[in-house]
Tab-separated table of C-alpha atoms in Angstrom:
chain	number	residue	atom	x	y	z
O	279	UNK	CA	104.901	133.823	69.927
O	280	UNK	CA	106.799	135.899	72.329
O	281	UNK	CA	105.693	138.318	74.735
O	282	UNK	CA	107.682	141.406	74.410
O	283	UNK	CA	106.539	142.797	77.868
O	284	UNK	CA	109.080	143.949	80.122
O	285	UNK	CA	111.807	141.904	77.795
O	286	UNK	CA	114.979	140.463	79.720
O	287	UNK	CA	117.361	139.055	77.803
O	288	UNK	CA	117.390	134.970	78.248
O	289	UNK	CA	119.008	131.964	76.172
O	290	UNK	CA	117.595	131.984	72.712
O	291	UNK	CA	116.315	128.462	73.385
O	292	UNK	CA	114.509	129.582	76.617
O	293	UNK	CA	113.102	131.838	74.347
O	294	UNK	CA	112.040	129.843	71.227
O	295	UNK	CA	110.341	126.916	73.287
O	296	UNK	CA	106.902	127.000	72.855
O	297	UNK	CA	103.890	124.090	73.725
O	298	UNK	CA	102.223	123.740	70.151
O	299	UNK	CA	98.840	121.515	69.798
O	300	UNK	CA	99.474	121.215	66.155
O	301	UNK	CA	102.123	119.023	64.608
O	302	UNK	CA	103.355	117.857	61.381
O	303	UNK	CA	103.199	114.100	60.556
O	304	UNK	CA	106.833	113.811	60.137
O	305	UNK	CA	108.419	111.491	62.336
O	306	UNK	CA	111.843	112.146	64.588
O	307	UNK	CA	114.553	110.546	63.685
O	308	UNK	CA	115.555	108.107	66.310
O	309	UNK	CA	119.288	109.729	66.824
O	310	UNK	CA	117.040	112.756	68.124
O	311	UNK	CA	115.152	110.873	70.369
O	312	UNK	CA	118.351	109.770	71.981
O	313	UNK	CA	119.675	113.163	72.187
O	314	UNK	CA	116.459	114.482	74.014
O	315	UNK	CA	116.577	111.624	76.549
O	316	UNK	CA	120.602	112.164	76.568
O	317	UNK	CA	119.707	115.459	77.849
O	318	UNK	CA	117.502	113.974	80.164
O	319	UNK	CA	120.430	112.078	81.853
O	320	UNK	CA	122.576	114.412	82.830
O	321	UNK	CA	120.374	116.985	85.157
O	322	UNK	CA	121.090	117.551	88.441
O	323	UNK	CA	119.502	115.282	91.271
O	324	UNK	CA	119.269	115.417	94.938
O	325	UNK	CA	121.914	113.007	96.296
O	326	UNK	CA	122.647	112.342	92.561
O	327	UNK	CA	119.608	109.681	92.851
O	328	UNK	CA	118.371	110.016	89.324
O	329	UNK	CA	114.924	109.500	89.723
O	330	UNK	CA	113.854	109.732	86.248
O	331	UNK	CA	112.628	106.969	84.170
O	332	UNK	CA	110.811	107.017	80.839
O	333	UNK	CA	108.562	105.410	78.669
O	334	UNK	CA	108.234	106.194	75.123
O	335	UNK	CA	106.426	105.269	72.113
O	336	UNK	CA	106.551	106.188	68.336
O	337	UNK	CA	104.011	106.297	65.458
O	338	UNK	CA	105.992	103.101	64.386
O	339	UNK	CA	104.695	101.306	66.865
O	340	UNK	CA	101.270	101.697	66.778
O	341	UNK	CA	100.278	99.243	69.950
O	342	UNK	CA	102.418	100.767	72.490
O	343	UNK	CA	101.359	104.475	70.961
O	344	UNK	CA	97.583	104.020	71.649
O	345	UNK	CA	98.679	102.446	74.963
O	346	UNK	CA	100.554	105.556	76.373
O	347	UNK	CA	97.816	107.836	74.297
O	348	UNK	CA	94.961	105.921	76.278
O	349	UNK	CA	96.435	107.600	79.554
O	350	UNK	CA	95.478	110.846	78.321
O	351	UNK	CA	91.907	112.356	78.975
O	352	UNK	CA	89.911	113.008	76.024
O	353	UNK	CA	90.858	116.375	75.473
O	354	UNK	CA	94.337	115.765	75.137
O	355	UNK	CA	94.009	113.350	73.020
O	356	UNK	CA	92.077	115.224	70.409
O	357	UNK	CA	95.338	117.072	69.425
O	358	UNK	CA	98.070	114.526	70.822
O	359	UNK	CA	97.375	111.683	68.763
O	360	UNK	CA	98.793	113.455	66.002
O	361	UNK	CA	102.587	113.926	67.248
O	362	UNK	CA	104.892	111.252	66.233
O	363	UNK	CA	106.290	110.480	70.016
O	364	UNK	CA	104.489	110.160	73.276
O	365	UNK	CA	106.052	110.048	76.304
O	366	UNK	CA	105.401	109.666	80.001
O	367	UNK	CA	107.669	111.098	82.895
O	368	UNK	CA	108.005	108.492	85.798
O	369	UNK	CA	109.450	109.326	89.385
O	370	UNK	CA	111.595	106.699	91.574
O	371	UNK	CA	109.878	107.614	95.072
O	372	UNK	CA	112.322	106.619	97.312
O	373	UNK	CA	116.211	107.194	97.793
O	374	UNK	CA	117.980	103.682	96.696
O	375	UNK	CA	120.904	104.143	99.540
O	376	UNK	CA	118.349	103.772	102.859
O	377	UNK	CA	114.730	103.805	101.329
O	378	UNK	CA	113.495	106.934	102.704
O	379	UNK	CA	110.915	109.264	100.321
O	380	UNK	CA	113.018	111.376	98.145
O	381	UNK	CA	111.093	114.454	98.220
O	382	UNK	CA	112.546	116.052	95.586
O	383	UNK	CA	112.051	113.484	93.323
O	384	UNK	CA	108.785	115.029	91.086
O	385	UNK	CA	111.539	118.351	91.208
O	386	UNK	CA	114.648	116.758	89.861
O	387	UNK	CA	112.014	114.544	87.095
O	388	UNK	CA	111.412	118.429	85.903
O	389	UNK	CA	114.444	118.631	86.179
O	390	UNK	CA	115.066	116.382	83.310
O	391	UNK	CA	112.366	116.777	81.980
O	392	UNK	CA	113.437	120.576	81.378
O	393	UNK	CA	116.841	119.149	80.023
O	394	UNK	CA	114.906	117.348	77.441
O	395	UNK	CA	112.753	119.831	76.226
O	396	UNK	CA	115.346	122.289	75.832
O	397	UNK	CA	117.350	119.544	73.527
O	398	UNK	CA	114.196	119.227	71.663
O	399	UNK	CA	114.259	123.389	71.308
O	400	UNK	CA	117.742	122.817	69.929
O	401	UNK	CA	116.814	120.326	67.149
O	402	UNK	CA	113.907	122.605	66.263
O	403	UNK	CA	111.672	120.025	67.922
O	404	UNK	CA	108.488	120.720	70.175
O	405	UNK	CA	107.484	119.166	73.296
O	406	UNK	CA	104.579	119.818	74.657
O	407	UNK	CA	103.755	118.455	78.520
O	408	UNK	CA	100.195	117.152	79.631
O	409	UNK	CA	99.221	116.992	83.447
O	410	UNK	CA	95.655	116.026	81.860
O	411	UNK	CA	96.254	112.324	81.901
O	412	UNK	CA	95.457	109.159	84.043
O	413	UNK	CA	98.700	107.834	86.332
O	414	UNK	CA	96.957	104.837	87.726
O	415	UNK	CA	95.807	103.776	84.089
O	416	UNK	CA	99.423	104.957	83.206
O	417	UNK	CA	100.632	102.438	85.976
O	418	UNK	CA	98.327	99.565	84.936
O	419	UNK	CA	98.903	99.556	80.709
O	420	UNK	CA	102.616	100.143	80.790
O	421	UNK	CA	103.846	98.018	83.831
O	422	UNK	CA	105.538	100.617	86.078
O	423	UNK	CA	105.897	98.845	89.219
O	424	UNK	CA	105.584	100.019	92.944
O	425	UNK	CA	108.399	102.672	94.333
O	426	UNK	CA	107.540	104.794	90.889
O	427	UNK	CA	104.691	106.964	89.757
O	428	UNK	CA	103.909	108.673	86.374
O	429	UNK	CA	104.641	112.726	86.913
O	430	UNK	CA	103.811	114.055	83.663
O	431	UNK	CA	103.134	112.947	79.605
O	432	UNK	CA	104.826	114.858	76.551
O	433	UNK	CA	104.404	114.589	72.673
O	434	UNK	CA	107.431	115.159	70.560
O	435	UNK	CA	107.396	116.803	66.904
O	436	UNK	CA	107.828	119.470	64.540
O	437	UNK	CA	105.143	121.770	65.176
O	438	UNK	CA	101.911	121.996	62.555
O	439	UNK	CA	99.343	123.768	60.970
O	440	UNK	CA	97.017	125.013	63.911
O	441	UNK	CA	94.181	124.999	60.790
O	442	UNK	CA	94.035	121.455	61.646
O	443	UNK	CA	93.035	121.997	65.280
O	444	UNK	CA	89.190	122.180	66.270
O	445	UNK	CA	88.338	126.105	66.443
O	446	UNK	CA	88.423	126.610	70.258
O	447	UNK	CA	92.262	124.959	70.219
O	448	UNK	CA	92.876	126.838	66.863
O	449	UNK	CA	92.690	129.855	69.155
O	450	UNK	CA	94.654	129.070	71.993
O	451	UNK	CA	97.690	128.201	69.605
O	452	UNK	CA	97.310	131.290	67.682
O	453	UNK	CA	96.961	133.379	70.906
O	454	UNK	CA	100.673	135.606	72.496
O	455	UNK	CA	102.400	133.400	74.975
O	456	UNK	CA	102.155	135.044	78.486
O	457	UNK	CA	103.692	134.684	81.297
O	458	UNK	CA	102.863	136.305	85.197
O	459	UNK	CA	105.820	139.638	85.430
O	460	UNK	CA	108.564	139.185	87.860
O	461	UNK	CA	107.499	141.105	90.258
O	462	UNK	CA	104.685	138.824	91.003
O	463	UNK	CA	106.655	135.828	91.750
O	464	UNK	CA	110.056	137.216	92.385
O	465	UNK	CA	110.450	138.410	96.272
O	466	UNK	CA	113.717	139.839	97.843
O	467	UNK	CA	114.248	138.674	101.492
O	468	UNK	CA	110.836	137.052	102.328
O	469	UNK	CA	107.427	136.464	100.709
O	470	UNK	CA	105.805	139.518	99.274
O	471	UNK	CA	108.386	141.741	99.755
O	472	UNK	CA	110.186	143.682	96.532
């Protein structure tokens, strides 16, 4: 699933992550879950606010599963459903010491959120993030209150066989990972320059 364009060396787990659409029924034990959220915790922050919050859900809990899967659009959900964990990504908006707009919150939620994925890599999990979802139906079915908005949603899981995925998605999963060379976003000095 790696490109071998141009290879640099990076950490094996930078690596080995991958986004699959296809996953395997079997669940995640819940001393993984805490790990990935473990992970989570201990990013770096601006001001060392911690702006992160979760929600999560597991197949085990089938009510508050469809409720975070019910924030995706449709075309997530086609593949999503069938991940044992849902999350969603939340972002405190404002500094708790004076009030003001942290704006660097939605960064240091990656932050984490980048922390957990690559403790998911490490337990030979998958995580795959979703922009494609609603975060005012996300703030109306699970309760997150004003001063925090949903950033992102993630399924959690052992990855699958992509001969379960309609053909078009079957594709995509099958298809090299890319990614843009350095030289298009790396610049030395100021914008543009190499």
């Amino acid at each position: 699933m790696t490109s071998t364009e141009n290879k640099i060396a990076v950490h094996n787990l930078i690596e080995k992550r991958w986004s699959p659409r296809a996953f395997a029924a079997t669940p995640v034990e819940q001393e993984q879950l805490e790990a990935l959220f473990e992970a989570a915790r201990w990013a770096p922050s601006a001001m060392n606010e911690q702006p992160w919050r979760f929600i999560y859900a597991t197949k085990d809990d089938k009510e508050a599963y469809d409720r975070l899967l019910s924030c995706l659009v449709e075309a997530n959900q086609v593949w999503a459903k069938k991940a044992p964990v849902i999350f969603v990504s939340v972002a405190k908006k404002a500094y708790a010491f004076n009030g003001n707009i942290n704006g660097h919150a939605w960064h240091d939620v990656g932050m984490a959120t980048a922390n957990l994925v690559l403790q998911a890599t490490e337990l030979d999990l998958h995580v795959h993030l979703m922009g494609g979802f609603s975060a005012g139906k996300a703030r109306e079915v699970l309760d997150i209150p004003e001063g925090f908005e949903a950033v992102t949603m993630g399924v959690v899981g052992y990855a699958g066989d992509p001969e379960g995925l309609p053909e078009q998605l079957k594709a995509r999963e099958l298809a090299p990972r890319q990614r843009k060379p350095l030289s298009e976003i790396l610049f030395n000095g100021k914008w543009e320059q190499k």
